Short mmCIF file of N, CA, C and O in Angstrom, two decimals:
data_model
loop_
_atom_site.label_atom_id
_atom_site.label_comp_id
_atom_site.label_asym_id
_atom_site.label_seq_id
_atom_site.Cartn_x
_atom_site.Cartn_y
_atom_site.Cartn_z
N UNK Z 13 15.13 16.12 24.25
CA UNK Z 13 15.64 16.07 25.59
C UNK Z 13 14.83 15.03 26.38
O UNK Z 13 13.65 15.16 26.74
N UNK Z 14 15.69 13.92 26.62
CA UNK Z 14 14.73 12.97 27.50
C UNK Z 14 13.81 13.46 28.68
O UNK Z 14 12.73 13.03 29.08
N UNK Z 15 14.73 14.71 29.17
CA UNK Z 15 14.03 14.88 30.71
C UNK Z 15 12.03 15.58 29.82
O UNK Z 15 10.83 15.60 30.06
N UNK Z 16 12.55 15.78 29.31
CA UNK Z 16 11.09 16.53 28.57
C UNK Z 16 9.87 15.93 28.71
O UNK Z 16 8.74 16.24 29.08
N UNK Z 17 10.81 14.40 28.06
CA UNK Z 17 9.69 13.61 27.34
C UNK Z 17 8.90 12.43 28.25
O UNK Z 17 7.71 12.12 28.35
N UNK Z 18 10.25 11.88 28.91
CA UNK Z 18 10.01 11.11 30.48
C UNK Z 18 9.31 9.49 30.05
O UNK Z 18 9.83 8.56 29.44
N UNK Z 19 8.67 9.56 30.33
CA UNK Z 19 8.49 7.73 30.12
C UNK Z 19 7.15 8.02 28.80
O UNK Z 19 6.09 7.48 29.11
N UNK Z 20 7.14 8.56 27.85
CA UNK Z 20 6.79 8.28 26.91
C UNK Z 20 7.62 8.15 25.26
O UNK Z 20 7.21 7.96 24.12
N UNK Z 21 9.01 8.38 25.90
CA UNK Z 21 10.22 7.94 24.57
C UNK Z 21 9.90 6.41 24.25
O UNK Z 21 9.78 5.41 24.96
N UNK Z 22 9.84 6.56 23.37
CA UNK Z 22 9.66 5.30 22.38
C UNK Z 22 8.70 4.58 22.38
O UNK Z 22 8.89 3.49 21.83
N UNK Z 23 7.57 4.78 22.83
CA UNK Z 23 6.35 4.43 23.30
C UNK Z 23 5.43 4.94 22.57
O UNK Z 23 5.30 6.12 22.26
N UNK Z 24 4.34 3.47 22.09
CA UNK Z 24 3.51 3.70 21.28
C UNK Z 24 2.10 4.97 21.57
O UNK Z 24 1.05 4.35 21.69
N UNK Z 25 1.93 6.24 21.67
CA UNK Z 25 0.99 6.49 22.48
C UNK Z 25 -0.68 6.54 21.84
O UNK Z 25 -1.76 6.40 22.42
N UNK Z 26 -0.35 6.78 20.43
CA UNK Z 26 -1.76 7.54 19.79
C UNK Z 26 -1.69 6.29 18.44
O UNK Z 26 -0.76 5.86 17.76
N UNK Z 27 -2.65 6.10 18.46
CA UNK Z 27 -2.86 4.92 16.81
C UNK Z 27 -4.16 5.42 16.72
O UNK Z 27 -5.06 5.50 17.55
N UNK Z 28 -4.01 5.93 14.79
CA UNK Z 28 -5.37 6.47 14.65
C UNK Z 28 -6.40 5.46 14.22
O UNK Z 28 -5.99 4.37 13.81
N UNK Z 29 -7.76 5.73 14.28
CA UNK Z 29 -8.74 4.74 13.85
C UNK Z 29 -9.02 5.17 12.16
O UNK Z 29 -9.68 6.11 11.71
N UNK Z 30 -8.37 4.24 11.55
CA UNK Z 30 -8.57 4.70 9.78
C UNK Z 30 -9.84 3.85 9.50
O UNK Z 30 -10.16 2.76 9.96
N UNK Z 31 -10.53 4.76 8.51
CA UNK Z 31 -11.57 4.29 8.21
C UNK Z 31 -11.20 3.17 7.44
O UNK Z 31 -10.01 2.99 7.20
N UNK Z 32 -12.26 2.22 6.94
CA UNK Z 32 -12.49 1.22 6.48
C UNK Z 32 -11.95 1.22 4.83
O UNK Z 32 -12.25 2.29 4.29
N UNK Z 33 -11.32 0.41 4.04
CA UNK Z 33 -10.88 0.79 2.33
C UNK Z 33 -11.74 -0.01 1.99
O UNK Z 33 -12.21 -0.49 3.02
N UNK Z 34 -12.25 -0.46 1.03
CA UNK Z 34 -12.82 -1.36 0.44
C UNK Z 34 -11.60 -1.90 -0.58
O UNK Z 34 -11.02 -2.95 -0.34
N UNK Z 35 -11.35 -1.24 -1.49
CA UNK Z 35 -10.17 -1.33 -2.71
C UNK Z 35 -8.89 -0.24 -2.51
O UNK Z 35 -8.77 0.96 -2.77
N UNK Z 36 -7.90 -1.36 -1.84
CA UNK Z 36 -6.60 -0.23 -1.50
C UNK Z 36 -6.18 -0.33 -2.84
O UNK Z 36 -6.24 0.78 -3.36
N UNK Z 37 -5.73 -1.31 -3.74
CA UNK Z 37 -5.34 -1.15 -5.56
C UNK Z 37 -5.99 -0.34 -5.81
O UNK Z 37 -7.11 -0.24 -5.31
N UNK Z 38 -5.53 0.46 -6.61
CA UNK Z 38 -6.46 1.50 -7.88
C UNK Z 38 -6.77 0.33 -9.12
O UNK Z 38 -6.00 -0.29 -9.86
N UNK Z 39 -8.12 0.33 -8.99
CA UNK Z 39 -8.75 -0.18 -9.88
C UNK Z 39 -8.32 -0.15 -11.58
O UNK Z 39 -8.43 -1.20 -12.21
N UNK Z 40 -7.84 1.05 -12.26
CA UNK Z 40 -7.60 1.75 -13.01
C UNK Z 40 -6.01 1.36 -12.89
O UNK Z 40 -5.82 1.13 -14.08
N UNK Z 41 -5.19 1.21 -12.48
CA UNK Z 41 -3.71 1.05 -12.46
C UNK Z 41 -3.56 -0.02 -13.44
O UNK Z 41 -4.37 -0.94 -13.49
N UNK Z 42 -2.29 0.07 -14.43
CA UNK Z 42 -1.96 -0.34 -15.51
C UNK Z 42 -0.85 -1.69 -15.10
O UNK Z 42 0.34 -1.49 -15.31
N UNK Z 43 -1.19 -2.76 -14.65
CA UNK Z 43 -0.09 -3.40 -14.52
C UNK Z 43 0.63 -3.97 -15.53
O UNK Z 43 1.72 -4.43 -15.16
N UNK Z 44 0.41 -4.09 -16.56
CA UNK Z 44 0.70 -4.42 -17.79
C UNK Z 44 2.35 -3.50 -18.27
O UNK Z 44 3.47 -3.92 -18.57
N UNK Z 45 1.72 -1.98 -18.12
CA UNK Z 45 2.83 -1.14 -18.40
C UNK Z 45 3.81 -1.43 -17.40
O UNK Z 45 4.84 -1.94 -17.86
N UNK Z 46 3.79 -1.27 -16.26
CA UNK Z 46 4.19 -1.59 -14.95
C UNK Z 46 5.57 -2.76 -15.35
O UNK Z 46 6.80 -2.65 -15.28
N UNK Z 47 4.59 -3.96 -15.81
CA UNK Z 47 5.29 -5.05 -16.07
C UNK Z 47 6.51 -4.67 -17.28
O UNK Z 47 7.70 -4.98 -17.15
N UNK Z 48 5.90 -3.90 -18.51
CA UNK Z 48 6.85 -3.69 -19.04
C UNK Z 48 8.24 -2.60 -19.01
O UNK Z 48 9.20 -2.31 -19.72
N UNK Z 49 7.61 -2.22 -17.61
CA UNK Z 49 8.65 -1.00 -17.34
C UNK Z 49 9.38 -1.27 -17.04
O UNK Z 49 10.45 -0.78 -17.41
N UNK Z 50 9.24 -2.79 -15.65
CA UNK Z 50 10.30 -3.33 -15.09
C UNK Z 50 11.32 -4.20 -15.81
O UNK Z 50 12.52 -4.36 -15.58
N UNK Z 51 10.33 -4.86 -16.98
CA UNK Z 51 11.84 -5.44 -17.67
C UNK Z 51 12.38 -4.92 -18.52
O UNK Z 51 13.23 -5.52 -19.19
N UNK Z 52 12.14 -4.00 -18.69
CA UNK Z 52 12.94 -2.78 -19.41
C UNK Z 52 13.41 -1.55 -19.26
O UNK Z 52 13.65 -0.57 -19.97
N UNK Z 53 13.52 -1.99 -17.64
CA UNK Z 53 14.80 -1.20 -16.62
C UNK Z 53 15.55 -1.82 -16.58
O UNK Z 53 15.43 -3.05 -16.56
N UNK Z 54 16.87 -1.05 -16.54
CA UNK Z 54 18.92 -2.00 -16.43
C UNK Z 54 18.48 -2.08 -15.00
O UNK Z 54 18.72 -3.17 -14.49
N UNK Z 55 17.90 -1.18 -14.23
CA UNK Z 55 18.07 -1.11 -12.86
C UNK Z 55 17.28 -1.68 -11.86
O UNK Z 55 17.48 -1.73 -10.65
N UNK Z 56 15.75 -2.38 -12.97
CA UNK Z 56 15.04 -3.16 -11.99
C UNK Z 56 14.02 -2.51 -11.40
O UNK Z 56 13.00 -3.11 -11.04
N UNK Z 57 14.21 -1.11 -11.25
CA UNK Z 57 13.47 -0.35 -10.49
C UNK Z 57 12.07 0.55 -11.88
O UNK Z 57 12.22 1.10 -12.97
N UNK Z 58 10.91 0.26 -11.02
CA UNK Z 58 9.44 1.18 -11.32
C UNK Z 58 9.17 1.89 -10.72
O UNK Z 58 9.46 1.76 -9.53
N UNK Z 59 8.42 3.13 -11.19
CA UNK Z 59 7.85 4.12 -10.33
C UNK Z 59 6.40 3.75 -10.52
O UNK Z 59 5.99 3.52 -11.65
N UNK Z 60 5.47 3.69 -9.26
CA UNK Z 60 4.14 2.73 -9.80
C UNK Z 60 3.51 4.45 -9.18
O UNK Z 60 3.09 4.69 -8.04
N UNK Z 61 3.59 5.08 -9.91
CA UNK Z 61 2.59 6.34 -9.80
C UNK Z 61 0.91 6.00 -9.69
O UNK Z 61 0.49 5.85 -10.84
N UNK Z 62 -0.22 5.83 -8.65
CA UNK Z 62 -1.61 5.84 -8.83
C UNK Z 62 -1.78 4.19 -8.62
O UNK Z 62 -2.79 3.56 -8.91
N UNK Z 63 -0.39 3.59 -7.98
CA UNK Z 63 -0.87 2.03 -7.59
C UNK Z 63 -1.78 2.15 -6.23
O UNK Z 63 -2.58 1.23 -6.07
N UNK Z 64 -1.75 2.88 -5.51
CA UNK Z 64 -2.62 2.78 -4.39
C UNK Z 64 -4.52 3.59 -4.93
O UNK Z 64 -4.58 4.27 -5.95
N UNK Z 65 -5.48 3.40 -4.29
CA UNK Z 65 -6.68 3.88 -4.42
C UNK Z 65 -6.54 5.83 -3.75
O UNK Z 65 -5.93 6.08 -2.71
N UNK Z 66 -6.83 6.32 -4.12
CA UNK Z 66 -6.78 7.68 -3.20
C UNK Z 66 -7.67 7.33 -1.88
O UNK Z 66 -7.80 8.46 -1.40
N UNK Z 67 -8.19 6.67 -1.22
CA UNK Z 67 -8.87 6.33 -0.19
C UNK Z 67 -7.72 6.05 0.59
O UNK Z 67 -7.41 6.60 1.64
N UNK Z 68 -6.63 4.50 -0.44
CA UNK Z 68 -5.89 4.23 0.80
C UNK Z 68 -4.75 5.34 0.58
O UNK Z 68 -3.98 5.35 1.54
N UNK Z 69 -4.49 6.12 -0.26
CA UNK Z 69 -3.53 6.99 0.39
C UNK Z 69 -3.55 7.95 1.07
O UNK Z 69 -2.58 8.57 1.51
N UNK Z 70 -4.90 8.22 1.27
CA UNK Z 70 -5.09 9.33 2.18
C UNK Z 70 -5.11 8.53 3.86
O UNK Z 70 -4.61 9.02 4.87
N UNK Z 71 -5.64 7.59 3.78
CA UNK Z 71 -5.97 6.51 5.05
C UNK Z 71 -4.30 6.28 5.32
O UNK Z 71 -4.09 5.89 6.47
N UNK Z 72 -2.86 6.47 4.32
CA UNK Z 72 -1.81 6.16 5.23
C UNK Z 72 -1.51 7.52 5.27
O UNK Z 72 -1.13 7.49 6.44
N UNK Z 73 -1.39 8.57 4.98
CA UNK Z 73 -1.33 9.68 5.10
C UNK Z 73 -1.70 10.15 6.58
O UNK Z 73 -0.85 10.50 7.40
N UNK Z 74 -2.91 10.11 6.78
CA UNK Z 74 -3.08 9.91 7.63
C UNK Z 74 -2.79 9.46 8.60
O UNK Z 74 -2.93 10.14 9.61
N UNK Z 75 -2.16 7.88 8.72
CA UNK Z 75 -1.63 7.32 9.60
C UNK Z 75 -0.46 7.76 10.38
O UNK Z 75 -0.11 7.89 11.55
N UNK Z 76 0.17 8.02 8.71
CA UNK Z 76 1.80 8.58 8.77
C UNK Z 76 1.80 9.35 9.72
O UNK Z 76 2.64 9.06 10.57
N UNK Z 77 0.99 10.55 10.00
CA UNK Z 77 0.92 11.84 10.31
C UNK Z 77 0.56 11.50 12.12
O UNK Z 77 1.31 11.64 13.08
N UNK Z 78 -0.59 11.11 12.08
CA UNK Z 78 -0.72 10.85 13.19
C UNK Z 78 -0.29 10.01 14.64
O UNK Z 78 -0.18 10.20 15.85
N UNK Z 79 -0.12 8.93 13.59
CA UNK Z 79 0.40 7.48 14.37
C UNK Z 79 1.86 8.35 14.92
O UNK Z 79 2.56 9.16 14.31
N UNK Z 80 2.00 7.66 16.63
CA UNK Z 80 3.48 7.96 17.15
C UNK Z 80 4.18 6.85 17.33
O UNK Z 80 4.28 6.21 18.38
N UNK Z 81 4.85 6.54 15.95
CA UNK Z 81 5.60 5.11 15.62
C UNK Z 81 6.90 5.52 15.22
O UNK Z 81 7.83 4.72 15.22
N UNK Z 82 7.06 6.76 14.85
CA UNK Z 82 8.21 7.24 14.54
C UNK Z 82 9.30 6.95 15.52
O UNK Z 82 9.42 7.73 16.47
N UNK Z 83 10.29 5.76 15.40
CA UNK Z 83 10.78 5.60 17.07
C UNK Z 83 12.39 5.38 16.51
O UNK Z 83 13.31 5.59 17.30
N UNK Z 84 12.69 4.94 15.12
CA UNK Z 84 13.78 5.03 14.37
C UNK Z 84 14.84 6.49 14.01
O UNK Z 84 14.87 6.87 12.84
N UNK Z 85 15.45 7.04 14.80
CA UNK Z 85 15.60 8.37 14.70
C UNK Z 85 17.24 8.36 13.88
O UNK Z 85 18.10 7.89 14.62
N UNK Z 86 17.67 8.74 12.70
CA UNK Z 86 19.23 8.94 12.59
C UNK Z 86 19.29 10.21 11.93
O UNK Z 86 18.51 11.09 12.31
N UNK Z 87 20.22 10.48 10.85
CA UNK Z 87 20.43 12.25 10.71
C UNK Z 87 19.93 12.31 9.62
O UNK Z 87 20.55 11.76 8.70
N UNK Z 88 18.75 12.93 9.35
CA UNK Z 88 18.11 13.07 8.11
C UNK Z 88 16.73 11.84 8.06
O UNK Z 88 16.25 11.73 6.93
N UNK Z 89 16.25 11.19 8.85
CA UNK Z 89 16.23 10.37 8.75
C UNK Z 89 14.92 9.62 9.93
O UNK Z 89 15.45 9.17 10.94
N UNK Z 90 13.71 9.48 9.90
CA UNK Z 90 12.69 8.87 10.49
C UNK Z 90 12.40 7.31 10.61
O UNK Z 90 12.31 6.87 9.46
N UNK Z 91 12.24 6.40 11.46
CA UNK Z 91 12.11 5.10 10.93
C UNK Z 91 10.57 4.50 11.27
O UNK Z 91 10.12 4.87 12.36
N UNK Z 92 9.90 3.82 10.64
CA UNK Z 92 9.24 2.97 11.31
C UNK Z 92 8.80 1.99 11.28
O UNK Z 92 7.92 2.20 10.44
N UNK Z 93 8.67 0.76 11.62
CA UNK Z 93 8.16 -0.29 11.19
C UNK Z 93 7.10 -1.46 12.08
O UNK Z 93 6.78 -1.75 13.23
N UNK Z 94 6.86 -1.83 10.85
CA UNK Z 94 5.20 -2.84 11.04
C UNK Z 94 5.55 -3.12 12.78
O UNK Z 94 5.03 -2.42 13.64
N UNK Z 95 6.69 -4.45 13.16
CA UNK Z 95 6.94 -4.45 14.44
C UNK Z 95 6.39 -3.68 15.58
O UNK Z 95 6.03 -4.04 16.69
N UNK Z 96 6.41 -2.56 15.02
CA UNK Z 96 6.93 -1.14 16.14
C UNK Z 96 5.77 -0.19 16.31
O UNK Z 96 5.69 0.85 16.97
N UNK Z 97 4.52 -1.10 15.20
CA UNK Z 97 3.51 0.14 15.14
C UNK Z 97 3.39 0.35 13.94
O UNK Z 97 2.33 0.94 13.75
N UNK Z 98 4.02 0.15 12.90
CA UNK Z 98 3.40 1.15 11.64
C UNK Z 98 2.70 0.03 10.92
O UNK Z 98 3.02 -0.22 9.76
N UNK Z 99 1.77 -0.67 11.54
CA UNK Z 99 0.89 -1.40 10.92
C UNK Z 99 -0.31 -1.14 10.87
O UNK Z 99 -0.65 -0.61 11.93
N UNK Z 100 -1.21 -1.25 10.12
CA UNK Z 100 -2.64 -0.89 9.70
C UNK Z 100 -3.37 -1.72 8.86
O UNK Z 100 -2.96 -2.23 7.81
N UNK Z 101 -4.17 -1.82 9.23
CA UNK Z 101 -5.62 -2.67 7.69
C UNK Z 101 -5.07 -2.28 6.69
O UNK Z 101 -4.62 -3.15 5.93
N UNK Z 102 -4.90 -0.91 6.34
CA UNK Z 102 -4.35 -0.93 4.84
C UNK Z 102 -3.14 -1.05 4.06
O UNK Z 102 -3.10 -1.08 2.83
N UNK Z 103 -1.99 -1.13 4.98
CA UNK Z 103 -1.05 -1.91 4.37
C UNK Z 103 -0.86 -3.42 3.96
O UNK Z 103 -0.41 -3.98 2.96
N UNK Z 104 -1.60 -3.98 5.63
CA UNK Z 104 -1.95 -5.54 5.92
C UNK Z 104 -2.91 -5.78 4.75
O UNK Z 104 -2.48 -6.76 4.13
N UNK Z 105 -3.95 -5.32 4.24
CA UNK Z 105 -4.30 -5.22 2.56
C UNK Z 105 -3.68 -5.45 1.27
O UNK Z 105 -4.21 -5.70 0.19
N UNK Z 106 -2.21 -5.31 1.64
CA UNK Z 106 -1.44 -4.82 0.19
C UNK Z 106 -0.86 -6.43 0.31
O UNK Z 106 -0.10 -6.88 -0.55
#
């Protein structure tokens, strides 16, 4: 309900301070398999399970959760993007 919310709809209010990553890649991640997964999908598509460091996934986790960037609203459905706020060191990393 707009009247609720009043002049903070769509407005960036809270951006959290994420700590520092050193290594957002997982060190340990197999790009090799990776590589061979993708050309030996019809569909193109990988699931890169453990490509991020657990540092940086907890650091977007975090973000996710906190950050009020969520400003993309449809049915089922949250949006957000770099533009709009959902930017951070550790994506800007990747």
């Amino acid at each position: 309900d707009f009247e609720n919310i009043g002049l903070i709809y769509n407005t960036l209010v809270y951006m959290p301070n994420l700590p520092a990553i050193d290594r957002v890649i997982n060190a340990n991640f197999d790009f090799a398999l990776a590589r061979q997964q993708y050309y030996g999908s019809s569909n193109g598509l990988v699931v890169m399970d453990g490509f991020l460091s657990p540092k940086a996934l907890d650091a977007l986790l975090q973000f996710s959760l906190e950050a009020t960037v969520w400003f993309d609203l449809k049915k089922g459905y949250f949006g957000a993007y770099m533009a709009q706020g959902f930017a951070n060191d550790v994506l800007l990393q990747l």
